[in-house]
Short mmCIF file of C-alpha atoms in Angstrom, two decimals:
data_model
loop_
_atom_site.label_atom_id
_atom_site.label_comp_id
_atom_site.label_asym_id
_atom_site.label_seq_id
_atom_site.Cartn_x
_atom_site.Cartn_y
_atom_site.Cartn_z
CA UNK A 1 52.62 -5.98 -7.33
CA UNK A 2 51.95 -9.93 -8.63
CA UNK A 3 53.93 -11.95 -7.48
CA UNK A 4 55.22 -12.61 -10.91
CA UNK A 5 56.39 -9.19 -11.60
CA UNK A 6 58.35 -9.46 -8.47
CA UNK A 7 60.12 -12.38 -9.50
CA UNK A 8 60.69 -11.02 -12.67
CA UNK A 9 62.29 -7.97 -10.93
CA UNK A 10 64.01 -9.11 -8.37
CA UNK A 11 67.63 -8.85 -10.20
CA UNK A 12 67.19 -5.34 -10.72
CA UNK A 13 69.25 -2.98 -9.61
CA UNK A 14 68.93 0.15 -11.31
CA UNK A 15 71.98 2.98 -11.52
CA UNK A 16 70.89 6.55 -10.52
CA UNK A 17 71.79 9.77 -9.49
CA UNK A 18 71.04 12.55 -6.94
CA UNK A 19 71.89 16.29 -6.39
CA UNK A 20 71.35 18.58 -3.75
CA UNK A 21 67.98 19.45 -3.86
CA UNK A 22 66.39 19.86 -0.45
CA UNK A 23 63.62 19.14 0.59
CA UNK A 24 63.82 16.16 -2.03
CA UNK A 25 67.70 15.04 -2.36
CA UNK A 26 70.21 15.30 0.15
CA UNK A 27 73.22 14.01 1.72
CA UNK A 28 72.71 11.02 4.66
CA UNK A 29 73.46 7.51 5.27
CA UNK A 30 69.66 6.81 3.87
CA UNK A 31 68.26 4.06 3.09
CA UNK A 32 69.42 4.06 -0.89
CA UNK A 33 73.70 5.26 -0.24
CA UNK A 34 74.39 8.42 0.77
CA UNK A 35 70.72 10.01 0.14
CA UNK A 36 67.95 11.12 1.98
CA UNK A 37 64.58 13.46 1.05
CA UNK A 38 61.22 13.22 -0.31
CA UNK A 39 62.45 12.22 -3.87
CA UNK A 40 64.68 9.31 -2.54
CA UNK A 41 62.02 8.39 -0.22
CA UNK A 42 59.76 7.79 -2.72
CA UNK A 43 62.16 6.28 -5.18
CA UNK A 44 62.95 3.41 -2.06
CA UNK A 45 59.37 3.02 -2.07
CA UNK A 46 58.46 2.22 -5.43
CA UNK A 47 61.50 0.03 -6.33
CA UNK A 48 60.21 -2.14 -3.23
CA UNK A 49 57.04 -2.45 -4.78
CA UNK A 50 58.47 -3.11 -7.76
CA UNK A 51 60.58 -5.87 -6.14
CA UNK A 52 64.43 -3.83 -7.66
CA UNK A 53 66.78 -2.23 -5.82
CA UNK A 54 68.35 1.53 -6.76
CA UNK A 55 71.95 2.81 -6.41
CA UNK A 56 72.49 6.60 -6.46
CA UNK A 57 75.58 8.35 -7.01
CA UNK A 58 76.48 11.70 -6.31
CA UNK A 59 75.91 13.85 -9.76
CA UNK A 60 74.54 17.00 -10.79
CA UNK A 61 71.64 17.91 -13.02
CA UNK A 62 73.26 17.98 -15.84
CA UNK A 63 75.73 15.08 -15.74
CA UNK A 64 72.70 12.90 -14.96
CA UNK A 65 70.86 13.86 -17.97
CA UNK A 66 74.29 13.12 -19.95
CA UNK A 67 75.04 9.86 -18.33
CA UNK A 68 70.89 9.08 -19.40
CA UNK A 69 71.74 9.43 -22.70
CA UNK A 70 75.01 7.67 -23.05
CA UNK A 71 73.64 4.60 -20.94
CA UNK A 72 76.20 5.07 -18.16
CA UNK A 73 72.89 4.93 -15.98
CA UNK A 74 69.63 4.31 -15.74
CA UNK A 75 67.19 6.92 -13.71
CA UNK A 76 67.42 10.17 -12.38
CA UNK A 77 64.11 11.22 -10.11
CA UNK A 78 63.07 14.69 -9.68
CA UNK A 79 62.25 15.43 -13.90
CA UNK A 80 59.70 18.08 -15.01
CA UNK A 81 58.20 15.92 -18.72
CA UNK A 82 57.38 19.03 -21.14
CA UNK A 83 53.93 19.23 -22.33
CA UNK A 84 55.60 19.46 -26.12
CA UNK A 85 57.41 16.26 -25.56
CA UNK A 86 61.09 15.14 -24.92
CA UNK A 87 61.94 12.67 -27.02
CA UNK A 88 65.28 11.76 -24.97
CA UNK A 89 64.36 10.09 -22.40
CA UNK A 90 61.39 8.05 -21.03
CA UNK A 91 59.55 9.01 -18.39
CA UNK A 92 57.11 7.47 -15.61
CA UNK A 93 54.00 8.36 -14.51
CA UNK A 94 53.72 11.09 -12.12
CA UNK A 95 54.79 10.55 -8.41
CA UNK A 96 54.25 13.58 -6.78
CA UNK A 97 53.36 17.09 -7.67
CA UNK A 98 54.45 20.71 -7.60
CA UNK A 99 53.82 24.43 -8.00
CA UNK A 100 56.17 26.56 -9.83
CA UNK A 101 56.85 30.17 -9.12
CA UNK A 102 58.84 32.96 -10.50
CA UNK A 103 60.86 34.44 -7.57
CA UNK A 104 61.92 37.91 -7.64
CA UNK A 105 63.97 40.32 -5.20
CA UNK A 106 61.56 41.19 -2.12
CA UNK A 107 62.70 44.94 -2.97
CA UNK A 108 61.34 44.16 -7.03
CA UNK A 109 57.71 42.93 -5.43
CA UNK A 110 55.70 45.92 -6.29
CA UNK A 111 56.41 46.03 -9.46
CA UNK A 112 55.82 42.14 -10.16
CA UNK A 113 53.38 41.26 -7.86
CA UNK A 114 50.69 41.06 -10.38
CA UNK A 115 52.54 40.05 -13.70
CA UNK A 116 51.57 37.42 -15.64
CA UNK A 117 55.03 35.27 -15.47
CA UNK A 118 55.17 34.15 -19.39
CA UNK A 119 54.66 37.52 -20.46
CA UNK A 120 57.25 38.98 -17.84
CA UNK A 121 59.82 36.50 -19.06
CA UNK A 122 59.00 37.25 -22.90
CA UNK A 123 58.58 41.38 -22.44
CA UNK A 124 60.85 42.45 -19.92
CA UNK A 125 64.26 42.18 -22.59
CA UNK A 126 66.79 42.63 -20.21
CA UNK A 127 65.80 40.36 -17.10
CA UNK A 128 68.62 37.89 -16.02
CA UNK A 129 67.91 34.40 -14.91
CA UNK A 130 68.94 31.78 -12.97
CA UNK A 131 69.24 28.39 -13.82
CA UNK A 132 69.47 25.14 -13.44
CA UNK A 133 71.70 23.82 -16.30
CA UNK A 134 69.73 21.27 -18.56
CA UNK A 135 66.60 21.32 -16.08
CA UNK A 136 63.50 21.65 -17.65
CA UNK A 137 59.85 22.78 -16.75
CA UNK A 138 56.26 21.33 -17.86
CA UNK A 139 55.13 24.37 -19.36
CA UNK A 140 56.69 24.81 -23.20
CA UNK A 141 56.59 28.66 -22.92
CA UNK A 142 59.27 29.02 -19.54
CA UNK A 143 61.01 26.30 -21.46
CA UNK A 144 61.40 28.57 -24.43
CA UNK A 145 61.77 32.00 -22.16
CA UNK A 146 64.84 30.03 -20.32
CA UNK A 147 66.57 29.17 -23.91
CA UNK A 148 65.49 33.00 -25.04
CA UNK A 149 67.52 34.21 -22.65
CA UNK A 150 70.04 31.89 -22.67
CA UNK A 151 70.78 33.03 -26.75
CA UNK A 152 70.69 36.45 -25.32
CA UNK A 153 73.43 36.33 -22.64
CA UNK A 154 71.31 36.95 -20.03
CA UNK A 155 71.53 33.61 -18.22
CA UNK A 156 73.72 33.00 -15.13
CA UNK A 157 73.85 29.07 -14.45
CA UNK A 158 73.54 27.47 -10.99
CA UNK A 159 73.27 24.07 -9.31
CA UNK A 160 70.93 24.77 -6.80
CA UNK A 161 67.89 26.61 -5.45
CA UNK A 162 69.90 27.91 -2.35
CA UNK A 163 72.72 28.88 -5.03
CA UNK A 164 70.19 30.69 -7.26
CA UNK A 165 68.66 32.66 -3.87
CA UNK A 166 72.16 34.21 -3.28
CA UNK A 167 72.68 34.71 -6.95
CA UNK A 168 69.84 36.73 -6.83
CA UNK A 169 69.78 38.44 -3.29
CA UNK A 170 73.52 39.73 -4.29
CA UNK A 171 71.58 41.44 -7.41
CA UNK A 172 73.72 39.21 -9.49
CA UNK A 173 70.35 37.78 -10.94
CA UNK A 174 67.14 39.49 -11.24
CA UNK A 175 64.60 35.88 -11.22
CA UNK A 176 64.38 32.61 -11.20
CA UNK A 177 62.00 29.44 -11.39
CA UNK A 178 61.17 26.77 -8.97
CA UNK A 179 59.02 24.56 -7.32
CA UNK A 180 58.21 26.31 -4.55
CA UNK A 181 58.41 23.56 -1.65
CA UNK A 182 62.01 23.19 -2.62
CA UNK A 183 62.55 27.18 -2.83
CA UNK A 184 60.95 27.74 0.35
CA UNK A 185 63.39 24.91 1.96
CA UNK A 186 66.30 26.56 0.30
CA UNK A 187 65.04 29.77 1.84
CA UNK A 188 65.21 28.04 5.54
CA UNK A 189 68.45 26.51 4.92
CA UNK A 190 69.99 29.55 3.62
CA UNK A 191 68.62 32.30 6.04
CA UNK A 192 67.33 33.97 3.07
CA UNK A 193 63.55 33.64 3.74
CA UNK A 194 62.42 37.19 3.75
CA UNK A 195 65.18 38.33 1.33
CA UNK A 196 62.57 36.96 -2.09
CA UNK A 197 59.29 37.36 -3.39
CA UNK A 198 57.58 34.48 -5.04
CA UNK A 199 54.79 35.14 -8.52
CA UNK A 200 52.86 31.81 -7.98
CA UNK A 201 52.02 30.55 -10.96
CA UNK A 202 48.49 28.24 -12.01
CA UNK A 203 48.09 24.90 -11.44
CA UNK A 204 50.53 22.20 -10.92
CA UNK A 205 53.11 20.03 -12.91
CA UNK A 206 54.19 16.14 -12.45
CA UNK A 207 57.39 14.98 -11.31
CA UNK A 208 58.91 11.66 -12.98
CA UNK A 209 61.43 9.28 -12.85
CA UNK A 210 63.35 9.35 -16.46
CA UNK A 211 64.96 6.01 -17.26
CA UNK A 212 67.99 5.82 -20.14
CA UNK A 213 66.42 4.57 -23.47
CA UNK A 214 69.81 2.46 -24.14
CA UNK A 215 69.74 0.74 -20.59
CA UNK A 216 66.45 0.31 -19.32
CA UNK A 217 63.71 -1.68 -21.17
CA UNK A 218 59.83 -1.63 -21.51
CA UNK A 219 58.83 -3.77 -19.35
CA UNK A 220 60.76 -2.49 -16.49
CA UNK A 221 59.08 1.01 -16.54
CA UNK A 222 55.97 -1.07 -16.75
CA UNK A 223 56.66 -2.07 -13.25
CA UNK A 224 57.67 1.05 -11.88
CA UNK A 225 54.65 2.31 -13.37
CA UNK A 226 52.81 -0.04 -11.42
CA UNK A 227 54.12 0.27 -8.40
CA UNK A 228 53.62 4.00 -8.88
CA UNK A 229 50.03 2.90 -9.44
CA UNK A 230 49.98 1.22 -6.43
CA UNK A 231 51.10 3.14 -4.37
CA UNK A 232 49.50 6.15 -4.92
CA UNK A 233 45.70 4.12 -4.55
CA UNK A 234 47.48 3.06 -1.07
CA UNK A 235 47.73 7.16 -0.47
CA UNK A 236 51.29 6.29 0.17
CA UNK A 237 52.72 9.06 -2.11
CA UNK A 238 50.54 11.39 -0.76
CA UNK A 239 51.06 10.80 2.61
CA UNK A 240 55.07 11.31 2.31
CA UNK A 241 54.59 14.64 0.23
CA UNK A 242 51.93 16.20 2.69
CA UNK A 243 54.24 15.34 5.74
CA UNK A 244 57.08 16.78 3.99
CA UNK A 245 55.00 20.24 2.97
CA UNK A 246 54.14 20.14 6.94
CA UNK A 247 57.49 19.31 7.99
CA UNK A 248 58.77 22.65 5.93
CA UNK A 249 55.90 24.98 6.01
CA UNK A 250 56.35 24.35 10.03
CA UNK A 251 60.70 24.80 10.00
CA UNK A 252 59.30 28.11 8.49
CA UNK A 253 57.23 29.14 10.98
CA UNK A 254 59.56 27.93 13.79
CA UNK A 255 62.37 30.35 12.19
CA UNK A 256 59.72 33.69 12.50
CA UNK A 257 59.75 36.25 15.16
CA UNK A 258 56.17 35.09 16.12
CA UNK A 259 58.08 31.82 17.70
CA UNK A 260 61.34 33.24 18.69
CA UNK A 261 58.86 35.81 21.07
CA UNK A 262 57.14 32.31 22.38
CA UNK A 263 60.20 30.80 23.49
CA UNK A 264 62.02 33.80 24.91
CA UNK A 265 58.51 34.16 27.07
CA UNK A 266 58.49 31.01 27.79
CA UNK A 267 62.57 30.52 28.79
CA UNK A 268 61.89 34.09 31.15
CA UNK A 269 59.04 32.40 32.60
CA UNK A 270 60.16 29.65 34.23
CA UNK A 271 63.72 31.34 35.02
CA UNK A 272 61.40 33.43 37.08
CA UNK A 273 60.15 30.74 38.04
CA UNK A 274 63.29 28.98 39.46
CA UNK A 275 64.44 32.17 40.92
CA UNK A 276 61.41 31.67 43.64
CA UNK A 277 61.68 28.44 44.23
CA UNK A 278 65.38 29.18 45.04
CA UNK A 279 64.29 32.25 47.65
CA UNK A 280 61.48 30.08 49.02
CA UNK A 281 64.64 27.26 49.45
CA UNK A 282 67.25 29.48 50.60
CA UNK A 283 69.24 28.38 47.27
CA UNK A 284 72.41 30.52 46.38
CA UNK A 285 73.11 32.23 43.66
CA UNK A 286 74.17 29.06 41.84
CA UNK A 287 71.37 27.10 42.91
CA UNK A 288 68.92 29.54 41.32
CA UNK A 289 70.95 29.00 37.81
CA UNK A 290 70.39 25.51 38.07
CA UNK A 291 67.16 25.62 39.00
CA UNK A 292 65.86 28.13 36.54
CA UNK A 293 68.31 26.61 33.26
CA UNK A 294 66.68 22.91 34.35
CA UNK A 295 62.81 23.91 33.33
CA UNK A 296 63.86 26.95 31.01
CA UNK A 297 65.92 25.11 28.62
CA UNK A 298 66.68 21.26 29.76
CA UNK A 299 63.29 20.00 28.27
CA UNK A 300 64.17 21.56 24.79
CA UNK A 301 67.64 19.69 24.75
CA UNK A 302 65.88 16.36 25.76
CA UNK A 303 63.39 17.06 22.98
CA UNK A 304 66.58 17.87 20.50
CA UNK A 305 68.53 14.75 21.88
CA UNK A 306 65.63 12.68 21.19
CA UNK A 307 64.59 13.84 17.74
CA UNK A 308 68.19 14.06 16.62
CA UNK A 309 67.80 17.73 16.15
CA UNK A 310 71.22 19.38 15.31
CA UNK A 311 72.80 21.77 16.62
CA UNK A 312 70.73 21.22 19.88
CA UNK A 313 68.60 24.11 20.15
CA UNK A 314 70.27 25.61 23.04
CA UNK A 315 73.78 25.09 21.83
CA UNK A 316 73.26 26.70 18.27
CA UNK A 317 71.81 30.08 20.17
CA UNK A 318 73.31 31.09 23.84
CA UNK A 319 70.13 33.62 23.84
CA UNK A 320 68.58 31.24 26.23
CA UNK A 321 71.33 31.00 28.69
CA UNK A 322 71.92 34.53 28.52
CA UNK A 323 68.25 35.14 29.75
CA UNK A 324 68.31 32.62 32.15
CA UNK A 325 71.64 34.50 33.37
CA UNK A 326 69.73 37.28 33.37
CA UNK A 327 66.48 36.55 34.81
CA UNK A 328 68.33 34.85 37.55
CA UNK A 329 70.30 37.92 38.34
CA UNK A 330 67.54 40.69 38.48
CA UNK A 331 65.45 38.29 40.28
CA UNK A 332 67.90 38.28 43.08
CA UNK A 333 68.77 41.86 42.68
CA UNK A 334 64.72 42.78 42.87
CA UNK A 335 63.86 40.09 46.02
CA UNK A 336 66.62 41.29 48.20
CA UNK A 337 66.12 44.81 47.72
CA UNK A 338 62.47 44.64 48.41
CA UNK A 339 63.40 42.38 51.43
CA UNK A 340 65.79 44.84 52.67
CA UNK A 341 62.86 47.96 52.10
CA UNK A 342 59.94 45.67 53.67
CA UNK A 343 62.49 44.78 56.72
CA UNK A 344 63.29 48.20 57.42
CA UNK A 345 60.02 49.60 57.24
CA UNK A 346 57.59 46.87 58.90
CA UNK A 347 59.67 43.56 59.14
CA UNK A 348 58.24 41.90 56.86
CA UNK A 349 59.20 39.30 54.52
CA UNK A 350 59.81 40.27 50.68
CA UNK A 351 56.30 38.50 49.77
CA UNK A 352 53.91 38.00 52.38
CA UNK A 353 51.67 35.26 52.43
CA UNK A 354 48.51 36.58 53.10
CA UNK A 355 46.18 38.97 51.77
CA UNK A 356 47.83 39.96 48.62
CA UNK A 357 47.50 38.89 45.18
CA UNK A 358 51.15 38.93 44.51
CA UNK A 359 52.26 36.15 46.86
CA UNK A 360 55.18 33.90 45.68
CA UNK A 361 53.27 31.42 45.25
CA UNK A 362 51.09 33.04 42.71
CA UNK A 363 53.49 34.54 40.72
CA UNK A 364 55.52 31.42 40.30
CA UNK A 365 51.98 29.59 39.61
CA UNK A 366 51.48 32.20 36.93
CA UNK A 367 55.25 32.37 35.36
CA UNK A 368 54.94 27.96 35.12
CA UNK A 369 51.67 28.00 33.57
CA UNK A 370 53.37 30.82 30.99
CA UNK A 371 56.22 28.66 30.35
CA UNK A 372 54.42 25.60 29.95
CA UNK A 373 51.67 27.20 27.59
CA UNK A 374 55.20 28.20 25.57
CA UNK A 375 56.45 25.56 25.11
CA UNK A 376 54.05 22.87 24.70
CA UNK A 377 52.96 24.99 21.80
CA UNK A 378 56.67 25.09 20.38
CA UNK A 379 57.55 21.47 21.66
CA UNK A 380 54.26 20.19 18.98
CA UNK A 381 55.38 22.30 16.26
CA UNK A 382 59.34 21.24 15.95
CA UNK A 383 57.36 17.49 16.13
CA UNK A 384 55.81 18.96 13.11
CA UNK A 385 58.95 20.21 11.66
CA UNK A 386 60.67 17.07 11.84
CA UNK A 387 58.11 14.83 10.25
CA UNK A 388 57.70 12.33 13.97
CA UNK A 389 55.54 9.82 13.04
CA UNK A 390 53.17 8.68 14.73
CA UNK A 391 52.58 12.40 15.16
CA UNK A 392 49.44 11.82 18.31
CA UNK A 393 52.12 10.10 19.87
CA UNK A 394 55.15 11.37 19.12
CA UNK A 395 53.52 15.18 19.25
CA UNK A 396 52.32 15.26 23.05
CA UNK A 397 55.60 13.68 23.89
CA UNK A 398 57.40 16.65 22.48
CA UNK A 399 55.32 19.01 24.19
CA UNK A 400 55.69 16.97 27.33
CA UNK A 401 59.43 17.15 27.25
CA UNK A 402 59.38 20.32 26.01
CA UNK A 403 57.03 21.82 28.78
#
C-alpha cells in the first residue's frame, strides 16, 4: 500500500464482529481480541496492509448483520455476496474461496447421492432445513429454496455448523448447507464425522468483508480493496487458506481408524521393546514400565507440550498406558515362562544368542524400527494438523520427537 494511503488510514479502527465458526472464527487471545481462525487471520492481515486496526466483538450472525445496518458497527468477515445483488450492505472483493455442499444423514446417502441440490431443495416438499439465521449463499436459487422453506414451516434455525450436524444427526433436521471446510471442521470438533453425507455442489463462491453503508465510507473499502489486491498477488491469502485446508483435511485423517491402528502398533512396539531391554538389564517389574512408557508415549507428550496440543495426547486417551501396562505384563509373563521351560529342559537362557533368528536382539531391533516407522509417520502429520510453520523444519522435528 502507498505510503499515502497508509497515512490516510492510520486512524482507523474499524468495529466488527465474530461468531463461532471454526475453522474461520473462534475463541483465543488472538491477535485482533478474543479471536482466532482463518477469517480473523486474514482480516489482521489486510487491515495491516491497509495501515487500520479492527476490533471484534463477540456477536452472532444475525446481530452482526443488524448492527451493519443500524451503524452500531462497521464489518463483519465471513459474507457469501448473492449473484442477484444485496443492496444492504457493501461488500469487498473476494478474500478467499469456498465450496458449498448440501449435507444429508449418512443413512439418507443412497437416495441423494446423485441429486441435483436446487432441484432437491425445490421438489422434495417436505425436507426440513437447517439454518443459519440471516446467512446467505452466492447462488440466488438456495437463497430462494432457504426462504421457500422458511414460508413453509419447515425451517429449524441454528447458530452453527456443529449445531446444525446434531440438529440433523438427532433426525431433528433432514439437510443443510455449508461450506464444506467449515462443515468438515465442525464434523472433527463434534465427533460427528461419519454420522453425514455431503452432495458437493459446482464450482466455488467468494467470501467478503461487508462494511455498514452509514459508518464506513468509499474510500476506506478502497483500501481494503487494495490491500486485498495486494495481498493476494503476494499469494498471501492463498497461502493461509491452503495451510488451513491441510491443517483440517489432516485433524481428519489423524481422527480415522487407519491412524489410531499406527499408533497402537507403534505404542506395542516399543513397549516390547522396553520389556527386553529390561530382561537384558535385570530391570523389575517397574523398571520395565518406565522403560517401555519413556519411548512408547514420552515423545508424543514432548511433541504435544511443544505444539501446545490440548489435552496432551496421552492424557485425553489412557489407551496408551493401558497397552503399555499390558505389553509390559505379558512380556514378563511370556520371558519367564519360556525361561523356566528352556531351564528345565536344556539350561538354557530364554533367548539364546546364537544361531537363531529370534534373538533378543533382533526382535527388539525389529519392534524399534516398527515404532519408529509409527510414529515418525504420525509425529509429521499432527505437524500438518496444526499448521507448524516452517513445516521442513518444524515437520522432521515432530517426527523426531515423536519417534
Amino acid at each position: 500500500v502507498p505510503p499515502a494511503s497508509r497515512s490516510q488510514g492510520a486512524n482507523i479502527s474499524l468495529r466488527g464482529g465474530w461468531t463461532d465458526f471454526t475453522p474461520f472464527q473462534s475463541l483465543s487471545e488472538g491477535e485482533i481480541e478474543g479471536a482466532q481462525g482463518l477469517d480473523v487471520e486474514i482480516l489482521s492481515d489486510i487491515v495491516r496492509a491497509a495501515g487500520m486496526e479492527a476490533q471484534l466483538h463477540k456477536r452472532n450472525w444475525q446481530d452482526q448483520l443488524r448492527d451493519l445496518m443500524e451503524g452500531n458497527s462497521d464489518i463483519a468477515i465471513g459474507a457469501f455476496r448473492p449473484a442477484d445483488g444485496d443492496d444492504r450492505f457493501h461488500y469487498s472483493l473476494p478474500y478467499r474461496w469456498a465450496r458449498i455442499s448440501l449435507y444429508v444423514r449418512a443413512s439418507d446417502k443412497a437416495s441423494h447421492i446423485n441429486a441435483d441440490v436446487e432441484a432437491l431443495l425445490n421438489e422434495v416438499s417436505h425436507l426440513r432445513l437447517g439454518v443459519i439465521p440471516g446467512r446467505l449463499f452466492h447462488d440466488p436459487e438456495l437463497n430462494q429454496s432457504i426462504e421457500r422453506a422458511e414460508r413453509a414451516g419447515l425451517v429449524r434455525y441454528a447458530q452453527s455448523y456443529e449445531e446444525n450436524l446434531k440438529n440433523l444427526v438427532s433426525g431433528q433436521i433432514d439437510a443443510f448447507l455449508g461450506d464444506r471446510l467449515g462443515v468438515t471442521a465442525a464434523a472433527l470438533a463434534s465427533g460427528l464425522k461419519f454420522e453425514a453425507s455431503e452432495i458437493v455442489m459446482p464450482g466455488t463462491a467468494g467470501v467478503h468483508i461487508i462494511f455498514s453503508k452509514k459508518t464506513v465510507p468509499a474510500d476506506t473499502i478502497e483500501q481494503i480493496n487494495t490491500a486485498i489486491a495486494m495481498l493476494e498477488e503476494e499469494g498471501t491469502l492463498k497461502k493461509r487458506l491452503h495451510a488451513r485446508i491441510f491443517s483440517v483435511v489432516m485433524g481428519y485423517a489423524l481422527d480415522s481408524s487407519a491412524f489410531h491402528i499406527l499408533a497402537v502398533v507403534g505404542t506395542i512396539a516399543f513397549a516390547v521393546s522396553g520389556v527386553l531391554i529390561a530382561y537384558r538389564e535385570n530391570f523389575s517389574f517397574f523398571g520395565a514400565l518406565v522403560l517401555s512408557a519413556l519411548p512408547a508415549v514420552g515423545g508424543g507428550a514432548l511433541r504435544d507440550i511443544l505444539f501446545a496440543r490440548h489435552p496432551i495426547g496421552v492424557m485425553s486417551n489412557p489407551l496408551y498406558l493401558y497397552l503399555v501396562g499390558a505389553t509390559v505384563l505379558a512380556g514378563f509373563c511370556i520371558i519367564s515362562a519360556i525361561s523356566l521351560r528352556r531351564s528345565k529342559s536344556k539350561g538354557e537362557t530364554a533367548f539364546p544368542k546364537k544361531r537363531r533368528f529370534l534373538t533378543m536382539a533382533n526382535i527388539q531391533e525389529t519392534c524399534d524400527a516398527a515404532g519408529m516407522a509409527a510414529f515418525t509417520v504420525s509425529g509429521l502429520a499432527i505437524a500438518v494438523a496444526v499448521g507448524a510453520e516452517p513445516l521442513w523444519l518444524w515437520g522432521p522435528i515432530a517426527a523426531m520427537l515423536s519417534a
